[in-house]
JSON list of C-alpha atoms in Angstrom, two decimals:
[
{"chain": "J", "resi": 1, "resn": "UNK", "atom": "CA", "xyz": [0.00, 0.00, 0.00]},
{"chain": "J", "resi": 2, "resn": "UNK", "atom": "CA", "xyz": [1.21, 3.50, -0.82]},
{"chain": "J", "resi": 3, "resn": "UNK", "atom": "CA", "xyz": [2.97, 5.10, 2.19]},
{"chain": "J", "resi": 4, "resn": "UNK", "atom": "CA", "xyz": [1.36, 8.49, 1.62]},
{"chain": "J", "resi": 5, "resn": "UNK", "atom": "CA", "xyz": [-2.08, 6.89, 1.46]},
{"chain": "J", "resi": 6, "resn": "UNK", "atom": "CA", "xyz": [-1.46, 5.14, 4.79]},
{"chain": "J", "resi": 7, "resn": "UNK", "atom": "CA", "xyz": [-0.34, 8.39, 6.38]},
{"chain": "J", "resi": 8, "resn": "UNK", "atom": "CA", "xyz": [-3.42, 10.17, 5.07]},
{"chain": "J", "resi": 9, "resn": "UNK", "atom": "CA", "xyz": [-5.73, 7.47, 6.44]},
{"chain": "J", "resi": 10, "resn": "UNK", "atom": "CA", "xyz": [-4.00, 7.51, 9.85]},
{"chain": "J", "resi": 11, "resn": "UNK", "atom": "CA", "xyz": [-4.23, 11.30, 9.99]},
{"chain": "J", "resi": 12, "resn": "UNK", "atom": "CA", "xyz": [-7.92, 11.20, 9.13]},
{"chain": "J", "resi": 13, "resn": "UNK", "atom": "CA", "xyz": [-8.63, 8.55, 11.78]},
{"chain": "J", "resi": 14, "resn": "UNK", "atom": "CA", "xyz": [-6.73, 10.49, 14.46]},
{"chain": "J", "resi": 15, "resn": "UNK", "atom": "CA", "xyz": [-8.54, 13.72, 13.54]},
{"chain": "J", "resi": 16, "resn": "UNK", "atom": "CA", "xyz": [-11.87, 11.93, 13.87]},
{"chain": "J", "resi": 17, "resn": "UNK", "atom": "CA", "xyz": [-10.86, 10.52, 17.25]},
{"chain": "J", "resi": 18, "resn": "UNK", "atom": "CA", "xyz": [-9.81, 13.96, 18.48]},
{"chain": "J", "resi": 19, "resn": "UNK", "atom": "CA", "xyz": [-13.16, 15.42, 17.42]},
{"chain": "J", "resi": 20, "resn": "UNK", "atom": "CA", "xyz": [-15.20, 12.84, 19.32]},
{"chain": "J", "resi": 21, "resn": "UNK", "atom": "CA", "xyz": [-17.16, 14.15, 22.31]},
{"chain": "J", "resi": 22, "resn": "UNK", "atom": "CA", "xyz": [-15.86, 13.50, 25.82]},
{"chain": "J", "resi": 23, "resn": "UNK", "atom": "CA", "xyz": [-18.36, 11.76, 28.13]},
{"chain": "J", "resi": 24, "resn": "UNK", "atom": "CA", "xyz": [-19.54, 13.98, 30.97]},
{"chain": "J", "resi": 25, "resn": "UNK", "atom": "CA", "xyz": [-19.74, 12.87, 34.59]},
{"chain": "J", "resi": 26, "resn": "UNK", "atom": "CA", "xyz": [-21.59, 15.20, 36.96]},
{"chain": "J", "resi": 27, "resn": "UNK", "atom": "CA", "xyz": [-20.15, 14.72, 40.42]},
{"chain": "J", "resi": 28, "resn": "UNK", "atom": "CA", "xyz": [-22.59, 15.37, 43.26]},
{"chain": "J", "resi": 29, "resn": "UNK", "atom": "CA", "xyz": [-21.28, 15.89, 46.79]},
{"chain": "J", "resi": 30, "resn": "UNK", "atom": "CA", "xyz": [-19.71, 12.71, 48.15]},
{"chain": "J", "resi": 31, "resn": "UNK", "atom": "CA", "xyz": [-17.17, 11.31, 50.57]},
{"chain": "J", "resi": 32, "resn": "UNK", "atom": "CA", "xyz": [-14.23, 8.94, 50.47]},
{"chain": "J", "resi": 33, "resn": "UNK", "atom": "CA", "xyz": [-13.33, 7.17, 53.71]},
{"chain": "J", "resi": 34, "resn": "UNK", "atom": "CA", "xyz": [-10.28, 5.47, 55.13]},
{"chain": "J", "resi": 35, "resn": "UNK", "atom": "CA", "xyz": [-10.75, 1.98, 56.53]},
{"chain": "J", "resi": 36, "resn": "UNK", "atom": "CA", "xyz": [-10.37, 3.33, 60.07]},
{"chain": "J", "resi": 37, "resn": "UNK", "atom": "CA", "xyz": [-13.00, 6.04, 59.64]},
{"chain": "J", "resi": 38, "resn": "UNK", "atom": "CA", "xyz": [-15.37, 3.64, 57.87]},
{"chain": "J", "resi": 39, "resn": "UNK", "atom": "CA", "xyz": [-15.09, 1.18, 60.77]},
{"chain": "J", "resi": 40, "resn": "UNK", "atom": "CA", "xyz": [-15.90, 3.94, 63.25]},
{"chain": "J", "resi": 41, "resn": "UNK", "atom": "CA", "xyz": [-18.91, 5.21, 61.31]},
{"chain": "J", "resi": 42, "resn": "UNK", "atom": "CA", "xyz": [-20.26, 1.81, 60.25]},
{"chain": "J", "resi": 43, "resn": "UNK", "atom": "CA", "xyz": [-19.07, -0.68, 62.89]},
{"chain": "J", "resi": 44, "resn": "UNK", "atom": "CA", "xyz": [-19.27, -4.32, 61.89]},
{"chain": "J", "resi": 45, "resn": "UNK", "atom": "CA", "xyz": [-20.22, -3.51, 58.29]},
{"chain": "J", "resi": 46, "resn": "UNK", "atom": "CA", "xyz": [-18.52, -3.92, 54.94]},
{"chain": "J", "resi": 47, "resn": "UNK", "atom": "CA", "xyz": [-18.85, -1.44, 52.10]},
{"chain": "J", "resi": 48, "resn": "UNK", "atom": "CA", "xyz": [-22.02, -2.28, 50.12]},
{"chain": "J", "resi": 49, "resn": "UNK", "atom": "CA", "xyz": [-22.03, -1.54, 46.40]},
{"chain": "J", "resi": 50, "resn": "UNK", "atom": "CA", "xyz": [-25.08, 0.40, 45.18]},
{"chain": "J", "resi": 51, "resn": "UNK", "atom": "CA", "xyz": [-23.97, 1.23, 41.63]},
{"chain": "J", "resi": 52, "resn": "UNK", "atom": "CA", "xyz": [-20.83, 0.86, 39.57]},
{"chain": "J", "resi": 53, "resn": "UNK", "atom": "CA", "xyz": [-19.30, 4.07, 38.21]},
{"chain": "J", "resi": 54, "resn": "UNK", "atom": "CA", "xyz": [-17.79, 4.49, 34.76]},
{"chain": "J", "resi": 55, "resn": "UNK", "atom": "CA", "xyz": [-14.20, 4.28, 35.97]},
{"chain": "J", "resi": 56, "resn": "UNK", "atom": "CA", "xyz": [-13.21, 0.62, 36.44]},
{"chain": "J", "resi": 57, "resn": "UNK", "atom": "CA", "xyz": [-13.29, -0.50, 40.07]},
{"chain": "J", "resi": 58, "resn": "UNK", "atom": "CA", "xyz": [-15.06, 2.61, 41.38]},
{"chain": "J", "resi": 59, "resn": "UNK", "atom": "CA", "xyz": [-18.60, 2.56, 42.74]},
{"chain": "J", "resi": 60, "resn": "UNK", "atom": "CA", "xyz": [-21.25, 4.40, 44.74]},
{"chain": "J", "resi": 61, "resn": "UNK", "atom": "CA", "xyz": [-21.90, 2.64, 48.05]},
{"chain": "J", "resi": 62, "resn": "UNK", "atom": "CA", "xyz": [-25.14, 2.12, 49.92]},
{"chain": "J", "resi": 63, "resn": "UNK", "atom": "CA", "xyz": [-23.73, 3.90, 52.98]},
{"chain": "J", "resi": 64, "resn": "UNK", "atom": "CA", "xyz": [-24.35, 7.63, 53.44]},
{"chain": "J", "resi": 65, "resn": "UNK", "atom": "CA", "xyz": [-23.52, 10.21, 56.09]},
{"chain": "J", "resi": 66, "resn": "UNK", "atom": "CA", "xyz": [-24.63, 13.68, 57.16]},
{"chain": "J", "resi": 67, "resn": "UNK", "atom": "CA", "xyz": [-22.10, 16.51, 56.86]},
{"chain": "J", "resi": 68, "resn": "UNK", "atom": "CA", "xyz": [-22.36, 18.96, 59.77]},
{"chain": "J", "resi": 69, "resn": "UNK", "atom": "CA", "xyz": [-20.64, 22.33, 59.46]},
{"chain": "J", "resi": 70, "resn": "UNK", "atom": "CA", "xyz": [-20.62, 25.55, 61.48]},
{"chain": "J", "resi": 71, "resn": "UNK", "atom": "CA", "xyz": [-23.66, 26.96, 59.66]},
{"chain": "J", "resi": 72, "resn": "UNK", "atom": "CA", "xyz": [-25.65, 23.99, 58.39]},
{"chain": "J", "resi": 73, "resn": "UNK", "atom": "CA", "xyz": [-25.76, 20.35, 57.37]},
{"chain": "J", "resi": 74, "resn": "UNK", "atom": "CA", "xyz": [-26.19, 18.18, 54.30]},
{"chain": "J", "resi": 75, "resn": "UNK", "atom": "CA", "xyz": [-27.86, 14.80, 54.62]},
{"chain": "J", "resi": 76, "resn": "UNK", "atom": "CA", "xyz": [-27.51, 11.59, 52.61]},
{"chain": "J", "resi": 77, "resn": "UNK", "atom": "CA", "xyz": [-24.02, 12.31, 51.31]},
{"chain": "J", "resi": 78, "resn": "UNK", "atom": "CA", "xyz": [-22.93, 9.13, 49.59]},
{"chain": "J", "resi": 79, "resn": "UNK", "atom": "CA", "xyz": [-19.77, 7.15, 50.13]},
{"chain": "J", "resi": 80, "resn": "UNK", "atom": "CA", "xyz": [-17.78, 6.31, 47.01]},
{"chain": "J", "resi": 81, "resn": "UNK", "atom": "CA", "xyz": [-15.57, 3.24, 46.97]},
{"chain": "J", "resi": 82, "resn": "UNK", "atom": "CA", "xyz": [-13.16, 1.68, 47.20]},
{"chain": "J", "resi": 83, "resn": "UNK", "atom": "CA", "xyz": [-11.86, 2.88, 50.57]},
{"chain": "J", "resi": 84, "resn": "UNK", "atom": "CA", "xyz": [-8.80, 5.12, 50.56]},
{"chain": "J", "resi": 85, "resn": "UNK", "atom": "CA", "xyz": [-5.77, 5.84, 52.67]},
{"chain": "J", "resi": 86, "resn": "UNK", "atom": "CA", "xyz": [-7.25, 9.14, 53.88]},
{"chain": "J", "resi": 87, "resn": "UNK", "atom": "CA", "xyz": [-10.82, 10.38, 54.24]},
{"chain": "J", "resi": 88, "resn": "UNK", "atom": "CA", "xyz": [-11.92, 13.17, 51.91]},
{"chain": "J", "resi": 89, "resn": "UNK", "atom": "CA", "xyz": [-15.12, 15.17, 51.40]},
{"chain": "J", "resi": 90, "resn": "UNK", "atom": "CA", "xyz": [-15.88, 16.68, 47.96]},
{"chain": "J", "resi": 91, "resn": "UNK", "atom": "CA", "xyz": [-18.52, 19.41, 47.79]},
{"chain": "J", "resi": 92, "resn": "UNK", "atom": "CA", "xyz": [-19.53, 22.31, 45.55]},
{"chain": "J", "resi": 93, "resn": "UNK", "atom": "CA", "xyz": [-19.12, 26.01, 46.31]},
{"chain": "J", "resi": 94, "resn": "UNK", "atom": "CA", "xyz": [-22.85, 26.17, 47.02]},
{"chain": "J", "resi": 95, "resn": "UNK", "atom": "CA", "xyz": [-22.51, 23.28, 49.49]},
{"chain": "J", "resi": 96, "resn": "UNK", "atom": "CA", "xyz": [-19.56, 25.02, 51.16]},
{"chain": "J", "resi": 97, "resn": "UNK", "atom": "CA", "xyz": [-21.67, 28.12, 51.80]},
{"chain": "J", "resi": 98, "resn": "UNK", "atom": "CA", "xyz": [-24.51, 26.00, 53.20]},
{"chain": "J", "resi": 99, "resn": "UNK", "atom": "CA", "xyz": [-22.12, 24.29, 55.59]},
{"chain": "J", "resi": 100, "resn": "UNK", "atom": "CA", "xyz": [-20.10, 27.40, 56.43]},
{"chain": "J", "resi": 101, "resn": "UNK", "atom": "CA", "xyz": [-16.82, 25.76, 55.42]},
{"chain": "J", "resi": 102, "resn": "UNK", "atom": "CA", "xyz": [-14.05, 27.51, 53.49]},
{"chain": "J", "resi": 103, "resn": "UNK", "atom": "CA", "xyz": [-13.31, 24.57, 51.20]},
{"chain": "J", "resi": 104, "resn": "UNK", "atom": "CA", "xyz": [-10.41, 25.27, 48.81]},
{"chain": "J", "resi": 105, "resn": "UNK", "atom": "CA", "xyz": [-10.29, 24.26, 45.15]},
{"chain": "J", "resi": 106, "resn": "UNK", "atom": "CA", "xyz": [-8.03, 21.20, 45.00]},
{"chain": "J", "resi": 107, "resn": "UNK", "atom": "CA", "xyz": [-7.28, 18.07, 43.07]},
{"chain": "J", "resi": 108, "resn": "UNK", "atom": "CA", "xyz": [-8.41, 14.90, 44.79]},
{"chain": "J", "resi": 109, "resn": "UNK", "atom": "CA", "xyz": [-5.87, 13.76, 47.37]},
{"chain": "J", "resi": 110, "resn": "UNK", "atom": "CA", "xyz": [-4.29, 17.19, 47.87]},
{"chain": "J", "resi": 111, "resn": "UNK", "atom": "CA", "xyz": [-5.56, 17.72, 51.40]},
{"chain": "J", "resi": 112, "resn": "UNK", "atom": "CA", "xyz": [-2.80, 19.71, 53.13]},
{"chain": "J", "resi": 113, "resn": "UNK", "atom": "CA", "xyz": [-4.23, 22.76, 54.89]},
{"chain": "J", "resi": 114, "resn": "UNK", "atom": "CA", "xyz": [-7.86, 21.89, 54.14]},
{"chain": "J", "resi": 115, "resn": "UNK", "atom": "CA", "xyz": [-10.64, 22.36, 56.71]},
{"chain": "J", "resi": 116, "resn": "UNK", "atom": "CA", "xyz": [-12.31, 19.54, 58.60]},
{"chain": "J", "resi": 117, "resn": "UNK", "atom": "CA", "xyz": [-15.94, 18.70, 59.25]},
{"chain": "J", "resi": 118, "resn": "UNK", "atom": "CA", "xyz": [-18.17, 16.43, 61.32]},
{"chain": "J", "resi": 119, "resn": "UNK", "atom": "CA", "xyz": [-19.45, 13.21, 59.74]},
{"chain": "J", "resi": 120, "resn": "UNK", "atom": "CA", "xyz": [-22.56, 11.62, 61.25]},
{"chain": "J", "resi": 121, "resn": "UNK", "atom": "CA", "xyz": [-23.82, 8.12, 60.40]},
{"chain": "J", "resi": 122, "resn": "UNK", "atom": "CA", "xyz": [-26.79, 6.26, 61.93]},
{"chain": "J", "resi": 123, "resn": "UNK", "atom": "CA", "xyz": [-24.29, 4.60, 64.30]},
{"chain": "J", "resi": 124, "resn": "UNK", "atom": "CA", "xyz": [-21.62, 7.15, 65.21]},
{"chain": "J", "resi": 125, "resn": "UNK", "atom": "CA", "xyz": [-20.06, 10.51, 64.48]},
{"chain": "J", "resi": 126, "resn": "UNK", "atom": "CA", "xyz": [-16.48, 11.59, 63.91]},
{"chain": "J", "resi": 127, "resn": "UNK", "atom": "CA", "xyz": [-14.65, 14.86, 63.44]},
{"chain": "J", "resi": 128, "resn": "UNK", "atom": "CA", "xyz": [-12.34, 15.06, 60.45]},
{"chain": "J", "resi": 129, "resn": "UNK", "atom": "CA", "xyz": [-9.47, 17.42, 61.13]},
{"chain": "J", "resi": 130, "resn": "UNK", "atom": "CA", "xyz": [-8.97, 18.03, 57.39]},
{"chain": "J", "resi": 131, "resn": "UNK", "atom": "CA", "xyz": [-10.14, 16.78, 54.01]},
{"chain": "J", "resi": 132, "resn": "UNK", "atom": "CA", "xyz": [-12.93, 19.06, 52.73]},
{"chain": "J", "resi": 133, "resn": "UNK", "atom": "CA", "xyz": [-12.36, 20.30, 49.18]},
{"chain": "J", "resi": 134, "resn": "UNK", "atom": "CA", "xyz": [-14.09, 21.63, 46.09]},
{"chain": "J", "resi": 135, "resn": "UNK", "atom": "CA", "xyz": [-12.72, 19.33, 43.40]},
{"chain": "J", "resi": 136, "resn": "UNK", "atom": "CA", "xyz": [-10.99, 20.91, 40.43]},
{"chain": "J", "resi": 137, "resn": "UNK", "atom": "CA", "xyz": [-12.71, 20.00, 37.17]},
{"chain": "J", "resi": 138, "resn": "UNK", "atom": "CA", "xyz": [-10.71, 17.34, 35.35]},
{"chain": "J", "resi": 139, "resn": "UNK", "atom": "CA", "xyz": [-10.68, 14.70, 32.63]},
{"chain": "J", "resi": 140, "resn": "UNK", "atom": "CA", "xyz": [-9.73, 11.09, 33.28]},
{"chain": "J", "resi": 141, "resn": "UNK", "atom": "CA", "xyz": [-8.10, 9.23, 30.40]},
{"chain": "J", "resi": 142, "resn": "UNK", "atom": "CA", "xyz": [-5.83, 6.36, 29.51]},
{"chain": "J", "resi": 143, "resn": "UNK", "atom": "CA", "xyz": [-2.29, 6.82, 28.15]},
{"chain": "J", "resi": 144, "resn": "UNK", "atom": "CA", "xyz": [-3.65, 5.98, 24.67]},
{"chain": "J", "resi": 145, "resn": "UNK", "atom": "CA", "xyz": [-6.33, 8.70, 24.97]},
{"chain": "J", "resi": 146, "resn": "UNK", "atom": "CA", "xyz": [-3.63, 11.17, 26.02]},
{"chain": "J", "resi": 147, "resn": "UNK", "atom": "CA", "xyz": [-1.51, 10.22, 23.02]},
{"chain": "J", "resi": 148, "resn": "UNK", "atom": "CA", "xyz": [-4.42, 10.65, 20.61]},
{"chain": "J", "resi": 149, "resn": "UNK", "atom": "CA", "xyz": [-5.54, 13.96, 22.17]},
{"chain": "J", "resi": 150, "resn": "UNK", "atom": "CA", "xyz": [-1.94, 15.23, 22.40]},
{"chain": "J", "resi": 151, "resn": "UNK", "atom": "CA", "xyz": [-2.06, 16.02, 26.11]},
{"chain": "J", "resi": 152, "resn": "UNK", "atom": "CA", "xyz": [-0.13, 14.82, 29.17]},
{"chain": "J", "resi": 153, "resn": "UNK", "atom": "CA", "xyz": [-0.86, 14.14, 32.82]},
{"chain": "J", "resi": 154, "resn": "UNK", "atom": "CA", "xyz": [-0.97, 17.43, 34.71]},
{"chain": "J", "resi": 155, "resn": "UNK", "atom": "CA", "xyz": [-1.82, 19.59, 31.68]},
{"chain": "J", "resi": 156, "resn": "UNK", "atom": "CA", "xyz": [-4.59, 22.17, 31.91]},
{"chain": "J", "resi": 157, "resn": "UNK", "atom": "CA", "xyz": [-6.88, 22.49, 28.91]},
{"chain": "J", "resi": 158, "resn": "UNK", "atom": "CA", "xyz": [-10.00, 24.30, 27.67]},
{"chain": "J", "resi": 159, "resn": "UNK", "atom": "CA", "xyz": [-13.21, 22.33, 27.20]},
{"chain": "J", "resi": 160, "resn": "UNK", "atom": "CA", "xyz": [-16.42, 23.49, 25.56]},
{"chain": "J", "resi": 161, "resn": "UNK", "atom": "CA", "xyz": [-19.68, 22.15, 26.98]},
{"chain": "J", "resi": 162, "resn": "UNK", "atom": "CA", "xyz": [-22.30, 22.22, 24.24]},
{"chain": "J", "resi": 163, "resn": "UNK", "atom": "CA", "xyz": [-26.01, 21.73, 24.93]},
{"chain": "J", "resi": 164, "resn": "UNK", "atom": "CA", "xyz": [-29.35, 23.03, 23.71]},
{"chain": "J", "resi": 165, "resn": "UNK", "atom": "CA", "xyz": [-29.44, 26.78, 24.13]},
{"chain": "J", "resi": 166, "resn": "UNK", "atom": "CA", "xyz": [-26.13, 26.94, 25.97]},
{"chain": "J", "resi": 167, "resn": "UNK", "atom": "CA", "xyz": [-22.41, 26.78, 25.30]},
{"chain": "J", "resi": 168, "resn": "UNK", "atom": "CA", "xyz": [-19.88, 27.30, 28.04]},
{"chain": "J", "resi": 169, "resn": "UNK", "atom": "CA", "xyz": [-16.11, 27.02, 27.85]},
{"chain": "J", "resi": 170, "resn": "UNK", "atom": "CA", "xyz": [-14.29, 25.84, 30.95]},
{"chain": "J", "resi": 171, "resn": "UNK", "atom": "CA", "xyz": [-10.61, 26.74, 31.26]},
{"chain": "J", "resi": 172, "resn": "UNK", "atom": "CA", "xyz": [-8.19, 25.16, 33.74]},
{"chain": "J", "resi": 173, "resn": "UNK", "atom": "CA", "xyz": [-9.48, 21.63, 33.23]},
{"chain": "J", "resi": 174, "resn": "UNK", "atom": "CA", "xyz": [-6.85, 19.26, 34.62]},
{"chain": "J", "resi": 175, "resn": "UNK", "atom": "CA", "xyz": [-5.75, 16.18, 32.69]},
{"chain": "J", "resi": 176, "resn": "UNK", "atom": "CA", "xyz": [-5.47, 12.98, 34.77]},
{"chain": "J", "resi": 177, "resn": "UNK", "atom": "CA", "xyz": [-3.80, 10.10, 32.95]},
{"chain": "J", "resi": 178, "resn": "UNK", "atom": "CA", "xyz": [-3.61, 6.58, 34.37]},
{"chain": "J", "resi": 179, "resn": "UNK", "atom": "CA", "xyz": [-3.63, 3.05, 32.94]},
{"chain": "J", "resi": 180, "resn": "UNK", "atom": "CA", "xyz": [-7.09, 1.54, 32.82]},
{"chain": "J", "resi": 181, "resn": "UNK", "atom": "CA", "xyz": [-8.92, 4.86, 33.06]},
{"chain": "J", "resi": 182, "resn": "UNK", "atom": "CA", "xyz": [-11.78, 5.58, 30.67]},
{"chain": "J", "resi": 183, "resn": "UNK", "atom": "CA", "xyz": [-12.25, 8.92, 28.96]},
{"chain": "J", "resi": 184, "resn": "UNK", "atom": "CA", "xyz": [-14.57, 11.02, 31.15]},
{"chain": "J", "resi": 185, "resn": "UNK", "atom": "CA", "xyz": [-14.78, 14.66, 32.26]},
{"chain": "J", "resi": 186, "resn": "UNK", "atom": "CA", "xyz": [-15.81, 15.33, 35.86]},
{"chain": "J", "resi": 187, "resn": "UNK", "atom": "CA", "xyz": [-17.53, 18.57, 36.86]},
{"chain": "J", "resi": 188, "resn": "UNK", "atom": "CA", "xyz": [-19.52, 19.38, 39.99]},
{"chain": "J", "resi": 189, "resn": "UNK", "atom": "CA", "xyz": [-23.20, 20.29, 40.20]},
{"chain": "J", "resi": 190, "resn": "UNK", "atom": "CA", "xyz": [-22.58, 24.05, 40.18]},
{"chain": "J", "resi": 191, "resn": "UNK", "atom": "CA", "xyz": [-20.59, 23.78, 36.96]},
{"chain": "J", "resi": 192, "resn": "UNK", "atom": "CA", "xyz": [-23.10, 21.39, 35.43]},
{"chain": "J", "resi": 193, "resn": "UNK", "atom": "CA", "xyz": [-26.02, 23.73, 36.17]},
{"chain": "J", "resi": 194, "resn": "UNK", "atom": "CA", "xyz": [-24.19, 26.70, 34.66]},
{"chain": "J", "resi": 195, "resn": "UNK", "atom": "CA", "xyz": [-23.46, 24.78, 31.46]},
{"chain": "J", "resi": 196, "resn": "UNK", "atom": "CA", "xyz": [-26.74, 22.88, 31.13]},
{"chain": "J", "resi": 197, "resn": "UNK", "atom": "CA", "xyz": [-24.64, 19.73, 31.24]},
{"chain": "J", "resi": 198, "resn": "UNK", "atom": "CA", "xyz": [-27.52, 17.55, 32.39]},
{"chain": "J", "resi": 199, "resn": "UNK", "atom": "CA", "xyz": [-29.29, 17.99, 29.03]},
{"chain": "J", "resi": 200, "resn": "UNK", "atom": "CA", "xyz": [-29.49, 14.74, 27.01]},
{"chain": "J", "resi": 201, "resn": "UNK", "atom": "CA", "xyz": [-27.62, 16.33, 24.10]},
{"chain": "J", "resi": 202, "resn": "UNK", "atom": "CA", "xyz": [-24.81, 17.86, 26.18]},
{"chain": "J", "resi": 203, "resn": "UNK", "atom": "CA", "xyz": [-21.29, 17.03, 25.03]},
{"chain": "J", "resi": 204, "resn": "UNK", "atom": "CA", "xyz": [-17.78, 18.14, 25.92]},
{"chain": "J", "resi": 205, "resn": "UNK", "atom": "CA", "xyz": [-14.96, 18.80, 23.45]},
{"chain": "J", "resi": 206, "resn": "UNK", "atom": "CA", "xyz": [-11.39, 19.99, 23.78]},
{"chain": "J", "resi": 207, "resn": "UNK", "atom": "CA", "xyz": [-10.96, 23.44, 22.26]},
{"chain": "J", "resi": 208, "resn": "UNK", "atom": "CA", "xyz": [-8.06, 25.82, 21.73]},
{"chain": "J", "resi": 209, "resn": "UNK", "atom": "CA", "xyz": [-7.61, 28.64, 24.20]},
{"chain": "J", "resi": 210, "resn": "UNK", "atom": "CA", "xyz": [-8.96, 31.95, 22.87]}
]
């Protein structure tokens, strides 16, 4: 086969792959727990799977807690599994105002200097000394996705959210690359509401910075 023809076909396929929409995941408030904190809040229990999430091995659990802050509380905040090395609470800016907590914008796992909060289950309550964040919007992808999209772990990109009657461009979207990850953009409920991202026709695409 002609070399130039092969190159043209490969280029066309890659361009089509780069133009494909990125699946959207709207992340409601949730918690991650360490084994120790889970045992204290749900003594004698194991984590019960309610629903699998898109990312392999991740799931929403049956267990929920109430977040209690200085100004208010939020009930039925769901645990996401599997359990982690450190407990973490991910909320929106609106949630932070309801609770009265100055939650900083952070990537998951970056908990140094973050505020704490009280977690209440039907069986116990604990005080987290730290761990409350507003999660930075990000895109999960595999190394192959990163190669196709010409991005690298730790990059920040622009993404256009397109839906009926609305189009919103988000800057500072972090790229998270790991083996086994599936292509998916995560935004919180505040961001989703602003962009109309819950519409059936909503899609996300990488775009060049203005």
